[in-house]
XYZ file of C-alpha atoms in Angstrom:
556
model
C 126.628 37.395 43.130
C 123.573 39.041 44.660
C 123.057 41.418 41.684
C 122.521 38.542 39.265
C 125.825 39.011 37.415
C 127.674 35.872 36.323
C 129.830 34.362 39.026
C 133.587 34.944 38.557
C 136.917 34.483 40.284
C 136.239 37.253 42.768
C 133.266 35.341 44.107
C 135.435 32.249 44.438
C 138.013 34.170 46.457
C 135.265 35.436 48.758
C 134.068 31.849 49.270
C 137.606 30.738 50.115
C 138.120 33.516 52.647
C 134.785 32.859 54.334
C 135.676 29.181 54.620
C 138.955 30.199 56.263
C 137.097 32.586 58.647
C 138.771 35.623 57.063
C 136.637 38.771 56.945
C 138.983 41.280 55.293
C 141.635 41.527 52.607
C 144.384 44.063 51.989
C 145.929 45.198 48.751
C 146.331 47.492 45.760
C 143.827 47.498 42.911
C 145.124 46.869 39.409
C 143.940 46.152 35.897
C 145.097 42.593 36.558
C 143.006 41.981 39.700
C 139.822 44.000 39.110
C 137.346 41.097 39.534
C 138.945 40.166 42.849
C 138.893 43.673 44.301
C 135.326 44.240 43.121
C 134.060 41.137 44.916
C 136.058 41.799 48.068
C 134.827 45.399 48.254
C 131.153 44.474 47.973
C 131.064 41.160 49.830
C 133.738 41.374 52.563
C 136.004 44.212 53.666
C 138.591 45.592 51.281
C 141.373 47.693 52.845
C 143.274 49.629 50.162
C 146.881 49.952 51.256
C 149.207 52.322 49.433
C 151.807 49.685 48.569
C 151.916 45.970 47.930
C 154.517 45.487 50.666
C 152.169 47.057 53.197
C 149.334 44.846 51.953
C 151.288 41.704 52.835
C 152.499 43.266 56.098
C 148.880 44.056 56.975
C 147.717 40.532 56.127
C 150.599 39.204 58.229
C 149.665 41.377 61.230
C 146.018 40.357 60.843
C 146.978 36.670 60.866
C 149.191 36.945 63.946
C 146.596 38.753 66.040
C 143.431 37.030 64.837
C 144.711 33.473 64.644
C 143.349 32.894 61.124
C 145.079 33.338 57.783
C 145.398 36.848 56.384
C 144.833 37.766 52.731
C 146.773 40.143 50.494
C 145.906 40.901 46.862
C 148.530 42.471 44.617
C 149.169 43.263 40.981
C 151.415 41.623 38.440
C 155.154 41.905 37.838
C 156.443 44.967 39.668
C 153.445 44.868 41.998
C 154.125 41.283 42.982
C 157.823 42.068 43.339
C 157.015 44.959 45.660
C 155.415 42.395 47.966
C 158.457 40.098 48.035
C 160.190 41.580 51.081
C 157.021 41.424 53.154
C 156.495 37.817 52.035
C 160.005 37.024 53.297
C 159.011 38.451 56.674
C 155.852 36.315 56.773
C 157.965 33.320 55.779
C 160.425 34.002 58.612
C 157.573 34.365 61.097
C 155.675 31.296 59.792
C 152.657 33.550 59.328
C 149.781 32.047 57.283
C 149.171 34.628 54.573
C 147.195 33.867 51.409
C 148.796 36.059 48.747
C 146.836 36.309 45.500
C 148.520 38.235 42.721
C 147.440 38.961 39.189
C 149.104 37.676 36.043
C 148.945 38.641 32.389
C 146.397 36.860 30.156
C 147.075 33.149 30.017
C 147.519 33.054 26.234
C 150.577 35.301 26.540
C 152.282 33.573 29.466
C 155.883 32.740 28.621
C 155.791 34.458 25.219
C 157.925 37.442 26.184
C 155.850 39.858 24.104
C 156.120 42.692 26.569
C 152.510 42.626 27.733
C 151.990 45.372 30.297
C 153.130 44.204 33.760
C 154.770 41.110 32.275
C 157.848 39.832 34.084
C 160.106 36.847 33.669
C 159.394 33.890 35.956
C 157.063 35.592 38.410
C 156.177 32.155 39.786
C 159.831 31.443 40.595
C 160.019 34.670 42.593
C 156.872 33.730 44.509
C 158.187 30.234 45.212
C 161.345 31.739 46.711
C 159.315 33.911 49.105
C 156.536 31.485 50.031
C 156.175 28.010 51.495
C 154.160 27.086 48.413
C 153.193 28.879 45.199
C 151.331 27.950 42.033
C 149.759 29.352 38.881
C 145.956 29.216 38.734
C 144.905 27.442 35.567
C 141.491 26.286 34.359
C 140.558 24.643 37.700
C 140.690 27.719 39.929
C 138.689 26.016 42.682
C 141.193 23.161 42.795
C 144.103 25.596 43.066
C 142.493 27.344 46.022
C 141.648 24.044 47.685
C 145.345 23.111 47.497
C 146.336 26.551 48.795
C 143.910 26.316 51.731
C 145.250 22.884 52.631
C 148.813 24.146 52.541
C 148.018 27.086 54.819
C 147.088 24.661 57.573
C 150.171 22.463 57.349
C 153.674 22.716 58.815
C 155.937 24.457 58.178
C 153.544 27.391 58.011
C 154.038 30.586 56.092
C 152.718 32.540 53.109
C 151.070 30.734 50.208
C 151.016 32.517 46.840
C 148.802 32.092 43.798
C 149.327 33.973 40.542
C 146.098 34.223 38.574
C 145.937 35.188 34.883
C 143.422 37.976 34.571
C 141.367 36.343 31.821
C 140.795 33.329 34.054
C 139.656 35.585 36.899
C 136.689 36.621 34.731
C 135.657 33.034 34.043
C 132.978 31.217 36.023
C 134.762 28.853 38.431
C 133.515 25.774 40.206
C 132.458 26.273 43.820
C 135.102 26.030 46.500
C 134.938 22.778 48.437
C 136.195 23.384 51.956
C 137.220 20.519 54.173
C 136.909 20.244 57.922
C 137.422 23.630 59.635
C 137.622 25.322 56.254
C 140.607 23.386 54.952
C 141.267 19.896 53.727
C 142.895 17.381 56.022
C 145.953 16.596 53.977
C 148.273 17.949 51.322
C 150.736 15.968 49.246
C 153.291 18.740 49.539
C 153.109 18.879 53.337
C 152.418 15.602 55.146
C 150.822 15.327 58.551
C 153.182 15.865 61.478
C 153.928 12.382 62.866
C 153.233 11.538 66.479
C 156.202 11.876 68.830
C 158.511 8.917 69.333
C 157.441 7.022 72.459
C 160.959 5.899 73.343
C 162.263 9.452 73.106
C 159.447 10.628 75.381
C 160.282 7.946 77.945
C 163.959 8.899 77.984
C 163.101 12.604 78.171
C 160.798 12.030 81.145
C 163.594 10.260 83.014
C 165.965 13.176 82.455
C 163.344 15.756 83.414
C 162.450 13.922 86.616
C 166.120 13.780 87.644
C 166.918 17.441 86.899
C 167.676 19.630 89.907
C 167.988 22.954 88.035
C 165.877 22.779 84.861
C 165.094 25.564 82.395
C 162.683 25.789 79.460
C 163.333 27.930 76.364
C 160.146 28.591 74.370
C 160.065 29.989 70.856
C 157.347 30.776 68.364
C 156.572 27.075 68.038
C 155.373 27.066 71.648
C 152.758 29.768 71.059
C 149.444 27.993 71.453
C 150.847 25.578 74.030
C 150.483 27.893 77.025
C 148.605 25.337 79.136
C 151.208 22.667 78.470
C 154.168 24.980 79.162
C 152.572 26.133 82.401
C 152.045 22.510 83.454
C 155.669 21.647 82.645
C 156.975 24.508 84.786
C 154.659 23.574 87.638
C 155.740 19.940 87.617
C 159.464 20.601 87.267
C 160.178 23.886 89.030
C 161.789 25.188 85.816
C 162.176 28.810 84.830
C 161.163 30.046 81.388
C 163.304 31.835 78.832
C 161.641 32.850 75.575
C 162.811 33.960 72.203
C 161.323 37.188 70.913
C 158.830 35.102 68.919
C 157.840 33.112 72.006
C 157.010 36.072 74.211
C 153.628 35.791 75.870
C 153.558 31.984 75.860
C 153.030 32.692 79.553
C 152.287 36.212 80.796
C 155.542 38.045 81.443
C 154.192 39.124 84.813
C 154.574 35.491 85.938
C 157.484 35.165 88.396
C 158.689 32.013 86.625
C 159.175 33.868 83.327
C 162.657 35.293 82.847
C 161.682 36.228 79.308
C 163.752 37.225 76.283
C 166.890 37.655 78.379
C 168.903 34.502 77.759
C 171.834 36.437 76.290
C 171.963 38.964 79.136
C 174.632 38.601 81.801
C 172.170 37.312 84.417
C 170.491 35.036 81.887
C 173.773 33.523 80.755
C 174.787 32.937 84.383
C 171.507 31.136 85.090
C 172.056 28.935 82.031
C 175.543 28.126 83.327
C 174.056 26.848 86.599
C 171.221 24.869 85.014
C 171.585 21.107 84.575
C 168.861 20.624 81.929
C 167.385 22.660 79.083
C 164.098 21.817 77.372
C 163.745 23.898 74.210
C 160.328 24.103 72.552
C 159.920 25.447 69.034
C 162.836 27.865 69.007
C 165.473 28.358 66.327
C 168.112 29.823 68.720
C 168.613 32.842 66.459
C 172.032 34.470 66.329
C 170.998 37.748 67.959
C 169.468 35.844 70.890
C 172.429 33.536 71.489
C 175.429 35.857 71.167
C 175.973 34.588 67.632
C 175.688 30.993 68.887
C 178.404 31.453 71.521
C 175.954 31.447 74.434
C 176.542 28.303 76.497
C 173.555 26.088 77.254
C 173.324 23.129 79.680
C 175.007 19.936 78.578
C 171.734 18.003 78.761
C 169.370 19.367 76.124
C 165.934 18.034 75.172
C 164.749 19.702 71.959
C 161.110 19.690 70.847
C 160.294 20.977 67.360
C 157.796 20.307 64.606
C 160.607 20.557 62.049
C 162.983 17.546 62.088
C 165.714 19.660 60.500
C 165.714 22.019 63.498
C 166.769 19.331 65.977
C 170.463 19.757 66.759
C 170.921 22.415 64.098
C 172.338 25.024 66.495
C 172.939 23.219 69.792
C 173.412 19.454 70.111
C 170.316 17.675 71.422
C 170.650 14.641 73.690
C 167.039 13.847 72.867
C 165.167 15.310 69.902
C 161.403 14.937 69.809
C 159.661 15.867 66.579
C 156.043 16.910 66.858
C 153.520 19.600 67.658
C 154.385 21.333 70.933
C 150.963 20.719 72.497
C 151.019 17.025 71.665
C 154.596 16.451 72.819
C 154.258 18.388 76.069
C 150.972 16.675 76.883
C 152.647 13.291 76.404
C 155.646 14.341 78.473
C 153.390 15.643 81.243
C 151.508 12.355 81.407
C 154.796 10.589 82.088
C 155.525 12.958 84.977
C 152.149 12.503 86.706
C 152.608 11.398 90.306
C 156.370 11.462 90.084
C 158.201 14.036 92.165
C 160.994 15.811 90.341
C 164.365 16.506 91.907
C 164.275 20.295 91.492
C 166.086 22.127 94.281
C 163.967 24.547 96.359
C 166.722 27.159 95.981
C 166.302 27.037 92.199
C 163.027 28.988 92.396
C 164.841 31.793 94.194
C 167.642 31.752 91.618
C 165.115 32.076 88.789
C 163.395 35.017 90.505
C 166.720 36.729 91.181
C 167.806 36.379 87.539
C 164.448 37.723 86.376
C 164.717 40.798 88.610
C 168.378 41.424 87.792
C 167.805 41.330 84.028
C 165.055 43.914 84.202
C 166.816 46.173 86.677
C 170.024 46.219 84.637
C 168.209 46.990 81.388
C 166.268 49.785 83.091
C 169.564 51.332 84.171
C 171.025 50.930 80.685
C 168.190 52.760 78.934
C 167.854 55.631 81.410
C 164.905 57.939 80.596
C 163.374 55.350 78.271
C 162.589 53.149 81.272
C 159.942 55.721 82.188
C 158.539 55.635 78.662
C 158.328 51.841 78.890
C 156.604 51.988 82.269
C 154.077 54.504 80.958
C 153.236 52.277 77.995
C 152.871 49.250 80.264
C 150.531 51.105 82.626
C 148.213 52.331 79.844
C 148.156 49.435 77.368
C 145.559 46.756 78.032
C 146.734 43.145 78.068
C 145.271 42.497 74.623
C 146.286 45.735 72.909
C 148.597 44.872 69.983
C 152.148 46.071 70.579
C 153.455 46.466 67.021
C 157.141 47.311 67.012
C 159.454 48.216 64.172
C 163.194 47.603 64.099
C 164.333 50.706 65.945
C 166.577 51.332 68.956
C 163.739 51.642 71.505
C 162.300 48.327 70.370
C 165.574 46.451 69.964
C 166.905 47.621 73.318
C 163.795 47.477 75.522
C 160.590 46.931 73.520
C 161.579 43.343 72.762
C 162.372 42.600 76.411
C 161.116 45.059 79.009
C 157.707 46.080 77.645
C 155.533 43.286 79.085
C 153.679 40.878 76.818
C 150.688 39.238 78.473
C 148.877 37.897 75.409
C 151.152 36.265 72.807
C 148.889 37.493 69.984
C 149.687 41.091 70.959
C 153.410 40.554 70.281
C 153.801 41.781 66.674
C 157.307 42.538 65.460
C 159.258 41.935 62.219
C 161.073 38.717 63.095
C 163.350 38.901 60.085
C 164.842 42.174 61.309
C 163.659 44.294 58.353
C 163.042 47.974 59.009
C 159.854 49.794 58.060
C 157.135 47.136 58.275
C 155.342 47.975 61.509
C 152.935 50.615 60.197
C 151.677 48.162 57.573
C 151.362 45.443 60.211
C 149.359 47.796 62.428
C 146.724 48.169 59.707
C 146.085 44.436 59.884
C 146.160 44.203 63.669
C 143.656 47.033 64.002
C 141.280 45.392 61.517
C 141.679 42.040 63.280
C 141.204 43.367 66.803
C 139.146 46.582 66.488
C 138.041 46.677 70.121
C 141.646 47.067 71.316
C 143.628 50.161 70.244
C 146.904 49.267 68.534
C 150.213 50.852 69.517
C 153.082 51.132 67.018
C 156.700 51.849 67.962
C 158.725 53.081 64.980
C 161.784 55.207 64.296
C 161.848 58.178 61.961
C 163.804 56.105 59.428
C 161.352 53.212 59.559
C 158.344 55.510 59.266
C 159.751 57.046 56.087
C 159.539 53.719 54.232
C 155.773 53.406 54.814
C 154.722 56.990 55.432
C 152.027 56.666 52.790
C 150.281 54.084 54.955
C 149.304 56.880 57.321
C 146.741 57.637 54.612
C 145.412 54.085 54.953
C 145.086 54.517 58.718
C 143.221 57.787 58.165
C 140.942 56.503 55.400
C 139.964 53.429 57.414
C 139.804 55.461 60.649
C 141.692 52.781 62.527
C 142.415 53.096 66.275
C 146.197 53.089 65.873
C 148.656 55.250 67.792
C 151.987 55.600 65.994
C 154.800 56.503 68.398
C 157.758 57.823 66.399
C 161.117 57.870 68.177
C 162.869 60.612 66.228
C 166.661 60.538 66.433
C 167.337 61.990 63.001
C 168.369 58.840 61.189
C 169.214 55.168 61.526
C 170.240 55.147 65.186
C 170.987 51.411 65.353
C 173.469 51.632 62.493
C 174.863 54.924 63.767
C 175.790 53.261 67.062
C 177.225 50.267 65.205
C 179.437 52.482 63.070
C 180.523 54.540 66.085
C 181.628 51.424 67.962
C 183.154 49.389 65.154
C 184.205 51.788 62.388
C 184.852 55.160 63.973
C 183.052 57.085 61.244
C 179.511 57.396 59.931
C 178.104 56.638 56.508
C 174.524 56.879 55.275
C 172.884 57.034 58.696
C 171.899 60.681 59.082
C 168.572 61.448 57.398
C 166.480 64.500 56.666
C 163.158 63.858 58.375
C 159.900 65.599 57.472
C 158.081 67.897 59.843
C 155.908 65.262 61.483
C 153.399 67.830 62.739
C 152.792 68.833 59.126
C 152.604 65.185 58.074
C 149.978 64.487 60.717
C 148.020 67.544 59.655
C 148.157 66.493 56.008
C 146.634 63.122 56.893
C 144.249 64.623 59.476
C 145.763 62.619 62.322
C 145.856 63.613 65.963
C 149.363 64.786 66.866
C 151.555 65.578 69.846
C 155.259 66.249 70.453
C 156.788 64.717 73.583
C 160.093 65.925 74.987
C 159.779 64.527 78.525
C 158.228 61.406 80.078
C 155.534 63.630 81.565
C 154.644 64.944 78.101
C 154.575 61.416 76.773
C 152.299 60.112 79.539
C 149.638 62.719 78.805
C 149.903 62.303 75.040
C 149.898 58.497 75.084
C 146.910 58.172 77.392
C 144.888 60.616 75.279
C 145.918 58.970 72.015
C 145.138 55.420 73.096
C 141.644 56.436 74.189
C 140.886 58.572 71.119
C 139.579 55.735 68.958
C 141.154 57.228 65.834
C 144.623 57.380 64.234
C 147.160 59.359 66.267
C 150.821 60.299 65.848
C 153.164 61.036 68.755
C 156.714 62.230 68.098
C 159.192 61.468 70.868
C 162.103 63.892 70.593
C 165.041 61.611 71.409
C 167.524 64.480 71.554
C 165.419 66.336 74.139
C 164.716 63.148 76.092
C 168.422 62.462 76.325
C 170.724 59.568 75.440
C 170.684 56.100 76.894
C 173.468 55.688 79.494
C 174.525 52.549 77.624
C 174.233 53.097 73.843
C 172.504 50.195 72.152
C 174.638 48.318 69.634
C 172.946 45.350 67.925
C 174.412 41.932 68.769
C 175.661 41.150 65.271
C 179.009 39.867 64.078
C 181.304 42.595 62.696
C 184.566 41.778 60.912
C 187.544 43.549 62.403
C 187.970 47.097 61.126
C 191.747 46.817 61.571
C 193.176 46.156 58.119
């Protein structure tokens, strides 16, 4: 430490984060993490969120946008448990979050004495929510070396360390970073093997013979934009994406159909295709009509996880490996060889792309104008953070264009009320680009205290609240399937008063014209803003959005 004080665990954590190219951490201060917060405050950037869940959400958003790990620091017991749901989201999204949580003094671990903040089997809880978790013992530097290694390995996701507070005050050994800040191997996560050469040869033969090929890219294809672009160019294929794979190629590209595979036009195009190459997608239920969406009989599946191959749809050829490596190898086998793609297939892809977007625009009515306004004002790199709310689920996940994959920030596990926390991290990670948040009034209520974090940090975040007086997604579900409503209508606060209390800029929007003026001003303000979209005044969608989930028959 620069003040001459003895070095402690906080200094070690700072060393680890610098080695990982992380310049900020998010969390809640506690008696069981004081050395960590002290060091982070004075040596890096400490962002004090109002809840542990938001701390992990913020670290998650930071990681997705910045392309480095994010860091969250929480307290013991209840504090760590408060972070569990957000850790599950990071786990679902394969987001590399370093979660460091306190623990009671080491001499009392497992004694059950009722030490303040003590909980039973905190490590077991962390292991259930993380790809790897451990208790820091005497060799704190060794524990963090293992954690840093694990962050860089597949499958990716949050890594958790619980650290007894007495050991945080001790003087640790220096952190020994490997190449690029992490070590090259980890016994708990072996190197991804190179792709099978025979499988690549057979795949190249099928690709070269395909007349109507399609590619379906998921989150595992993010980072392989050059390779995906080359594959489309060589084969004449069109590109579907999962929600996680949006922005692999800019959605303004005429070859990109986008996150529309389950739409009527998307399903019809799949019916006519003779080959599907899937890259790093899990074929989630809500994107495949609960797995009833038909895909071409010939399927080449590329995934870093061997267990994913054939898990949802049978794969004629499964190739295990990193998407960049596999697609590079496949492209080399296609060099100089003309594929059999039909010239009319390009027109079919373009027609499906246009039809999907036109139909959705008709279905959402006045919200198509809201979407167009957002698209015209947002820069390509501005983070589009979207909560689980009707406007996002119906059109934000499909129609609002994603140009840069790092700007596509959405809870992939489907949990409501995480977007405001995520926006804190995205704004810290990408301060030159104003962040936009789409959230419903129900989702905002779960993290309304984080508006104070936005205000205290003076972050350039515009929170757009679509206020329909409750849980609109579930209201529509109940209306369609049950015929009565339960637990979906909520008392919402006066958002103008809320904005005033937190000293945020505020505007009510009842028409698209109102919204255009408010959104342009807010996004250029450089400070936290809140816009309330009055959904009742704006009017209903011509086609009410009902989530594509399985519902048992209500007839009993």
